[in-house]
């Protein structure tokens, strides 16, 4: 992973950007809701200030999780949690109506930072897992995706509404990341290295299983 131009590095970076963008709908909604009561000239300051603050906190949290995932057993636990997050992404209707709008620039910036920190846990874990202990990947993923989130947040939300398969792609990437975390767990890695068929079979079962079960659960919920 030391080589920036290696296939592993590029694959992980693409995964991180996709994860950041698919999970960015929350950020877009929070920014819009927190700034909605401000005058137009102040809204831009809030969007930039809130996003910069959120990036700093998220980068610090992700780097901390990257370090934590080196502890034996935590990759496996993180992978299992991420499988649930990937499934939840497909079945959950997201709404942040409880995010309060503020009449003050600093109040709105604070709201965005706090809300992002609370809601960004799934994103932090997903990015840390995809980064494979590489801090450079974490920073690069954020640097690439955050400007797109800030300036294209409404476009991203419209795309997701118009083309629901984008959510399935994102969920598949999360499930792929989760399965890679599980097979890369130090006390399981040797076993899966010796049994490559089982390794790829498990990855396929997790990815296909999450998407299939998520789709089924969503259809079932829609009928009720």
mmCIF file of C-alpha atoms in Angstrom:
data_model
loop_
_atom_site.group_PDB
_atom_site.id
_atom_site.type_symbol
_atom_site.label_atom_id
_atom_site.label_comp_id
_atom_site.label_asym_id
_atom_site.label_seq_id
_atom_site.Cartn_x
_atom_site.Cartn_y
_atom_site.Cartn_z
ATOM 1 C CA UNK A 1 0.000 0.000 0.000
ATOM 2 C CA UNK A 2 3.050 2.258 0.038
ATOM 3 C CA UNK A 3 2.907 2.767 -3.694
ATOM 4 C CA UNK A 4 0.412 5.529 -4.461
ATOM 5 C CA UNK A 5 0.025 4.241 -8.013
ATOM 6 C CA UNK A 6 -0.609 0.620 -6.967
ATOM 7 C CA UNK A 7 -3.907 -1.043 -7.878
ATOM 8 C CA UNK A 8 -4.692 -1.672 -4.177
ATOM 9 C CA UNK A 9 -4.241 2.020 -3.333
ATOM 10 C CA UNK A 10 -6.419 3.222 -6.236
ATOM 11 C CA UNK A 11 -9.097 0.600 -5.512
ATOM 12 C CA UNK A 12 -9.224 1.650 -1.841
ATOM 13 C CA UNK A 13 -9.328 5.364 -2.776
ATOM 14 C CA UNK A 14 -12.248 4.809 -5.192
ATOM 15 C CA UNK A 15 -14.070 2.835 -2.466
ATOM 16 C CA UNK A 16 -13.555 5.677 0.039
ATOM 17 C CA UNK A 17 -14.835 8.345 -2.382
ATOM 18 C CA UNK A 18 -17.948 6.238 -3.201
ATOM 19 C CA UNK A 19 -18.596 5.641 0.530
ATOM 20 C CA UNK A 20 -18.172 9.364 1.282
ATOM 21 C CA UNK A 21 -20.552 10.373 -1.509
ATOM 22 C CA UNK A 22 -23.257 7.765 -0.795
ATOM 23 C CA UNK A 23 -23.257 8.599 2.921
ATOM 24 C CA UNK A 24 -23.116 12.335 2.140
ATOM 25 C CA UNK A 25 -26.887 12.750 1.867
ATOM 26 C CA UNK A 26 -27.016 13.260 5.639
ATOM 27 C CA UNK A 27 -24.428 16.032 5.513
ATOM 28 C CA UNK A 28 -26.279 17.775 2.712
ATOM 29 C CA UNK A 29 -29.576 17.693 4.644
ATOM 30 C CA UNK A 30 -27.932 18.908 7.881
ATOM 31 C CA UNK A 31 -26.196 21.816 6.107
ATOM 32 C CA UNK A 32 -29.464 22.833 4.421
ATOM 33 C CA UNK A 33 -31.563 22.593 7.590
ATOM 34 C CA UNK A 34 -29.053 24.356 9.861
ATOM 35 C CA UNK A 35 -28.611 27.300 7.480
ATOM 36 C CA UNK A 36 -32.195 27.696 6.247
ATOM 37 C CA UNK A 37 -33.123 30.665 8.479
ATOM 38 C CA UNK A 38 -30.057 32.750 7.619
ATOM 39 C CA UNK A 39 -29.791 35.469 4.990
ATOM 40 C CA UNK A 40 -28.324 34.353 1.658
ATOM 41 C CA UNK A 41 -25.017 36.190 2.191
ATOM 42 C CA UNK A 42 -24.521 34.357 5.504
ATOM 43 C CA UNK A 43 -25.469 30.921 4.215
ATOM 44 C CA UNK A 44 -22.249 30.561 2.231
ATOM 45 C CA UNK A 45 -20.151 31.303 5.361
ATOM 46 C CA UNK A 46 -22.105 28.697 7.327
ATOM 47 C CA UNK A 47 -21.756 26.033 4.621
ATOM 48 C CA UNK A 48 -17.979 26.573 4.358
ATOM 49 C CA UNK A 49 -17.384 27.039 8.122
ATOM 50 C CA UNK A 50 -19.559 24.084 9.137
ATOM 51 C CA UNK A 51 -18.034 21.815 6.518
ATOM 52 C CA UNK A 52 -14.424 22.724 7.424
ATOM 53 C CA UNK A 53 -15.153 22.053 11.115
ATOM 54 C CA UNK A 54 -16.870 18.773 10.272
ATOM 55 C CA UNK A 55 -13.936 17.693 8.055
ATOM 56 C CA UNK A 56 -11.391 18.330 10.828
ATOM 57 C CA UNK A 57 -13.408 16.344 13.408
ATOM 58 C CA UNK A 58 -14.173 13.551 10.945
ATOM 59 C CA UNK A 59 -10.534 13.264 9.796
ATOM 60 C CA UNK A 60 -9.341 13.085 13.432
ATOM 61 C CA UNK A 61 -12.015 10.481 14.305
ATOM 62 C CA UNK A 62 -11.224 8.378 11.215
ATOM 63 C CA UNK A 63 -7.467 8.421 11.916
ATOM 64 C CA UNK A 64 -8.204 7.359 15.519
ATOM 65 C CA UNK A 65 -10.348 4.450 14.233
ATOM 66 C CA UNK A 66 -7.601 3.479 11.727
ATOM 67 C CA UNK A 67 -5.253 3.160 14.710
ATOM 68 C CA UNK A 68 -7.853 1.281 16.819
ATOM 69 C CA UNK A 69 -8.481 -1.253 14.035
ATOM 70 C CA UNK A 70 -4.878 -2.470 14.490
ATOM 71 C CA UNK A 71 -5.946 -3.985 17.848
ATOM 72 C CA UNK A 72 -6.538 -7.767 17.448
ATOM 73 C CA UNK A 73 -10.200 -8.668 16.913
ATOM 74 C CA UNK A 74 -11.409 -5.141 16.127
ATOM 75 C CA UNK A 75 -11.211 -5.602 12.340
ATOM 76 C CA UNK A 76 -13.626 -8.525 12.690
ATOM 77 C CA UNK A 77 -15.966 -6.543 14.968
ATOM 78 C CA UNK A 78 -15.727 -3.475 12.687
ATOM 79 C CA UNK A 79 -16.494 -5.633 9.650
ATOM 80 C CA UNK A 80 -19.610 -7.111 11.293
ATOM 81 C CA UNK A 81 -20.831 -3.610 12.299
ATOM 82 C CA UNK A 82 -20.220 -2.386 8.751
ATOM 83 C CA UNK A 83 -22.323 -5.244 7.325
ATOM 84 C CA UNK A 84 -25.225 -3.945 9.447
ATOM 85 C CA UNK A 85 -24.561 -0.356 8.285
ATOM 86 C CA UNK A 86 -24.571 -1.519 4.625
ATOM 87 C CA UNK A 87 -27.919 -3.292 5.190
ATOM 88 C CA UNK A 88 -29.379 -0.333 7.122
ATOM 89 C CA UNK A 89 -28.428 2.044 4.270
ATOM 90 C CA UNK A 90 -30.845 0.168 1.980
ATOM 91 C CA UNK A 91 -33.826 -0.115 4.340
ATOM 92 C CA UNK A 92 -33.687 3.147 6.275
ATOM 93 C CA UNK A 93 -35.575 6.233 5.252
ATOM 94 C CA UNK A 94 -33.330 9.028 6.461
ATOM 95 C CA UNK A 95 -34.619 12.254 7.919
ATOM 96 C CA UNK A 96 -33.064 14.898 10.124
ATOM 97 C CA UNK A 97 -36.121 16.989 10.950
ATOM 98 C CA UNK A 98 -34.798 17.419 14.507
ATOM 99 C CA UNK A 99 -31.831 19.486 13.288
ATOM 100 C CA UNK A 100 -32.636 23.012 14.419
ATOM 101 C CA UNK A 101 -32.127 26.001 12.181
ATOM 102 C CA UNK A 102 -30.168 28.851 13.704
ATOM 103 C CA UNK A 103 -30.501 32.603 13.237
ATOM 104 C CA UNK A 104 -26.785 33.121 13.927
ATOM 105 C CA UNK A 105 -23.816 32.142 11.753
ATOM 106 C CA UNK A 106 -21.800 30.565 14.610
ATOM 107 C CA UNK A 107 -24.872 28.777 15.959
ATOM 108 C CA UNK A 108 -25.544 27.209 12.556
ATOM 109 C CA UNK A 109 -21.861 26.250 12.143
ATOM 110 C CA UNK A 110 -21.930 24.603 15.591
ATOM 111 C CA UNK A 111 -25.125 22.702 14.720
ATOM 112 C CA UNK A 112 -23.557 21.338 11.518
ATOM 113 C CA UNK A 113 -20.354 20.229 13.302
ATOM 114 C CA UNK A 114 -22.178 18.514 16.206
ATOM 115 C CA UNK A 115 -24.784 16.831 13.969
ATOM 116 C CA UNK A 116 -22.109 15.646 11.543
ATOM 117 C CA UNK A 117 -19.986 14.222 14.382
ATOM 118 C CA UNK A 118 -22.962 12.261 15.746
ATOM 119 C CA UNK A 119 -24.224 11.031 12.367
ATOM 120 C CA UNK A 120 -20.787 10.462 10.842
ATOM 121 C CA UNK A 121 -19.939 7.325 12.863
ATOM 122 C CA UNK A 122 -20.942 4.979 10.017
ATOM 123 C CA UNK A 123 -18.880 7.032 7.570
ATOM 124 C CA UNK A 124 -15.834 7.067 9.886
ATOM 125 C CA UNK A 125 -15.877 3.286 10.346
ATOM 126 C CA UNK A 126 -16.460 2.624 6.629
ATOM 127 C CA UNK A 127 -13.623 4.924 5.514
ATOM 128 C CA UNK A 128 -11.228 3.572 8.166
ATOM 129 C CA UNK A 129 -11.993 0.003 7.013
ATOM 130 C CA UNK A 130 -11.498 0.850 3.336
ATOM 131 C CA UNK A 131 -8.236 2.704 4.100
ATOM 132 C CA UNK A 132 -6.487 -0.465 5.360
ATOM 133 C CA UNK A 133 -4.495 1.432 8.034
ATOM 134 C CA UNK A 134 -3.286 4.045 5.543
ATOM 135 C CA UNK A 135 -3.766 7.615 6.898
ATOM 136 C CA UNK A 136 -2.951 9.125 3.477
ATOM 137 C CA UNK A 137 -5.995 7.354 1.997
ATOM 138 C CA UNK A 138 -8.238 8.785 4.727
ATOM 139 C CA UNK A 139 -7.090 12.352 4.037
ATOM 140 C CA UNK A 140 -7.176 11.940 0.229
ATOM 141 C CA UNK A 141 -10.694 10.455 0.359
ATOM 142 C CA UNK A 142 -11.954 13.398 2.406
ATOM 143 C CA UNK A 143 -10.134 15.990 0.266
ATOM 144 C CA UNK A 144 -11.653 14.560 -2.928
ATOM 145 C CA UNK A 145 -15.192 13.969 -1.681
ATOM 146 C CA UNK A 146 -15.893 16.930 0.645
ATOM 147 C CA UNK A 147 -15.834 19.656 -2.070
ATOM 148 C CA UNK A 148 -18.247 17.502 -4.086
ATOM 149 C CA UNK A 149 -20.493 17.174 -1.027
ATOM 150 C CA UNK A 150 -20.466 20.929 -0.290
ATOM 151 C CA UNK A 151 -21.068 22.214 -3.789
ATOM 152 C CA UNK A 152 -22.973 19.253 -5.172
ATOM 153 C CA UNK A 153 -25.010 18.130 -2.156
ATOM 154 C CA UNK A 154 -28.372 18.937 -3.731
ATOM 155 C CA UNK A 155 -27.308 17.241 -6.982
ATOM 156 C CA UNK A 156 -26.227 14.111 -5.062
ATOM 157 C CA UNK A 157 -29.604 13.947 -3.292
ATOM 158 C CA UNK A 158 -31.477 14.351 -6.606
ATOM 159 C CA UNK A 159 -29.343 11.638 -8.244
ATOM 160 C CA UNK A 160 -30.064 9.227 -5.398
ATOM 161 C CA UNK A 161 -33.809 9.946 -5.636
ATOM 162 C CA UNK A 162 -33.841 9.609 -9.423
ATOM 163 C CA UNK A 163 -31.459 6.639 -9.664
ATOM 164 C CA UNK A 164 -32.039 4.441 -6.581
ATOM 165 C CA UNK A 165 -29.408 1.941 -7.814
ATOM 166 C CA UNK A 166 -26.736 4.413 -6.604
ATOM 167 C CA UNK A 167 -27.676 3.421 -3.035
ATOM 168 C CA UNK A 168 -27.241 -0.258 -3.989
ATOM 169 C CA UNK A 169 -23.768 0.493 -5.391
ATOM 170 C CA UNK A 170 -22.867 2.289 -2.155
ATOM 171 C CA UNK A 171 -24.247 -0.536 -0.027
ATOM 172 C CA UNK A 172 -22.309 -3.061 -2.126
ATOM 173 C CA UNK A 173 -19.079 -1.087 -1.617
ATOM 174 C CA UNK A 174 -19.733 -0.973 2.154
ATOM 175 C CA UNK A 175 -20.400 -4.743 2.203
ATOM 176 C CA UNK A 176 -17.221 -5.337 0.153
ATOM 177 C CA UNK A 177 -15.234 -3.202 2.623
ATOM 178 C CA UNK A 178 -16.770 -5.110 5.559
ATOM 179 C CA UNK A 179 -15.898 -8.491 4.047
ATOM 180 C CA UNK A 180 -12.308 -7.356 3.336
ATOM 181 C CA UNK A 181 -11.984 -6.236 6.973
ATOM 182 C CA UNK A 182 -13.155 -9.682 8.166
ATOM 183 C CA UNK A 183 -10.806 -11.717 5.920
ATOM 184 C CA UNK A 184 -7.899 -9.364 6.750
ATOM 185 C CA UNK A 185 -8.364 -9.862 10.523
ATOM 186 C CA UNK A 186 -4.862 -10.986 11.675
ATOM 187 C CA UNK A 187 -5.976 -14.232 13.359
ATOM 188 C CA UNK A 188 -8.100 -15.209 10.295
ATOM 189 C CA UNK A 189 -5.783 -13.930 7.544
ATOM 190 C CA UNK A 190 -3.515 -17.018 7.354
ATOM 191 C CA UNK A 191 -6.532 -19.324 7.067
ATOM 192 C CA UNK A 192 -8.063 -17.288 4.222
ATOM 193 C CA UNK A 193 -4.673 -16.948 2.474
ATOM 194 C CA UNK A 194 -4.433 -20.761 2.394
ATOM 195 C CA UNK A 195 -8.091 -21.065 1.330
ATOM 196 C CA UNK A 196 -8.551 -18.418 -1.406
ATOM 197 C CA UNK A 197 -11.770 -20.056 -2.650
ATOM 198 C CA UNK A 198 -13.379 -19.742 0.801
ATOM 199 C CA UNK A 199 -12.126 -16.155 1.057
ATOM 200 C CA UNK A 200 -13.761 -15.041 -2.195
ATOM 201 C CA UNK A 201 -16.870 -17.152 -1.518
ATOM 202 C CA UNK A 202 -17.344 -15.382 1.844
ATOM 203 C CA UNK A 203 -16.844 -11.937 0.222
ATOM 204 C CA UNK A 204 -19.400 -12.803 -2.497
ATOM 205 C CA UNK A 205 -21.931 -14.161 0.047
ATOM 206 C CA UNK A 206 -21.634 -10.991 2.194
ATOM 207 C CA UNK A 207 -21.959 -8.540 -0.731
ATOM 208 C CA UNK A 208 -24.776 -10.407 -2.540
ATOM 209 C CA UNK A 209 -26.487 -11.249 0.774
ATOM 210 C CA UNK A 210 -26.575 -7.631 1.988
ATOM 211 C CA UNK A 211 -27.934 -6.280 -1.314
ATOM 212 C CA UNK A 212 -30.512 -9.092 -1.720
ATOM 213 C CA UNK A 213 -31.753 -8.978 1.893
ATOM 214 C CA UNK A 214 -31.804 -5.158 1.844
ATOM 215 C CA UNK A 215 -33.839 -5.104 -1.362
ATOM 216 C CA UNK A 216 -36.250 -7.731 0.019
ATOM 217 C CA UNK A 217 -36.666 -5.880 3.350
ATOM 218 C CA UNK A 218 -37.258 -2.569 1.540
ATOM 219 C CA UNK A 219 -39.949 -4.094 -0.709
ATOM 220 C CA UNK A 220 -41.591 -5.745 2.314
ATOM 221 C CA UNK A 221 -41.610 -2.431 4.208
ATOM 222 C CA UNK A 222 -43.111 -0.654 1.186
ATOM 223 C CA UNK A 223 -46.077 -3.072 1.132
ATOM 224 C CA UNK A 224 -46.933 -2.422 4.805
#
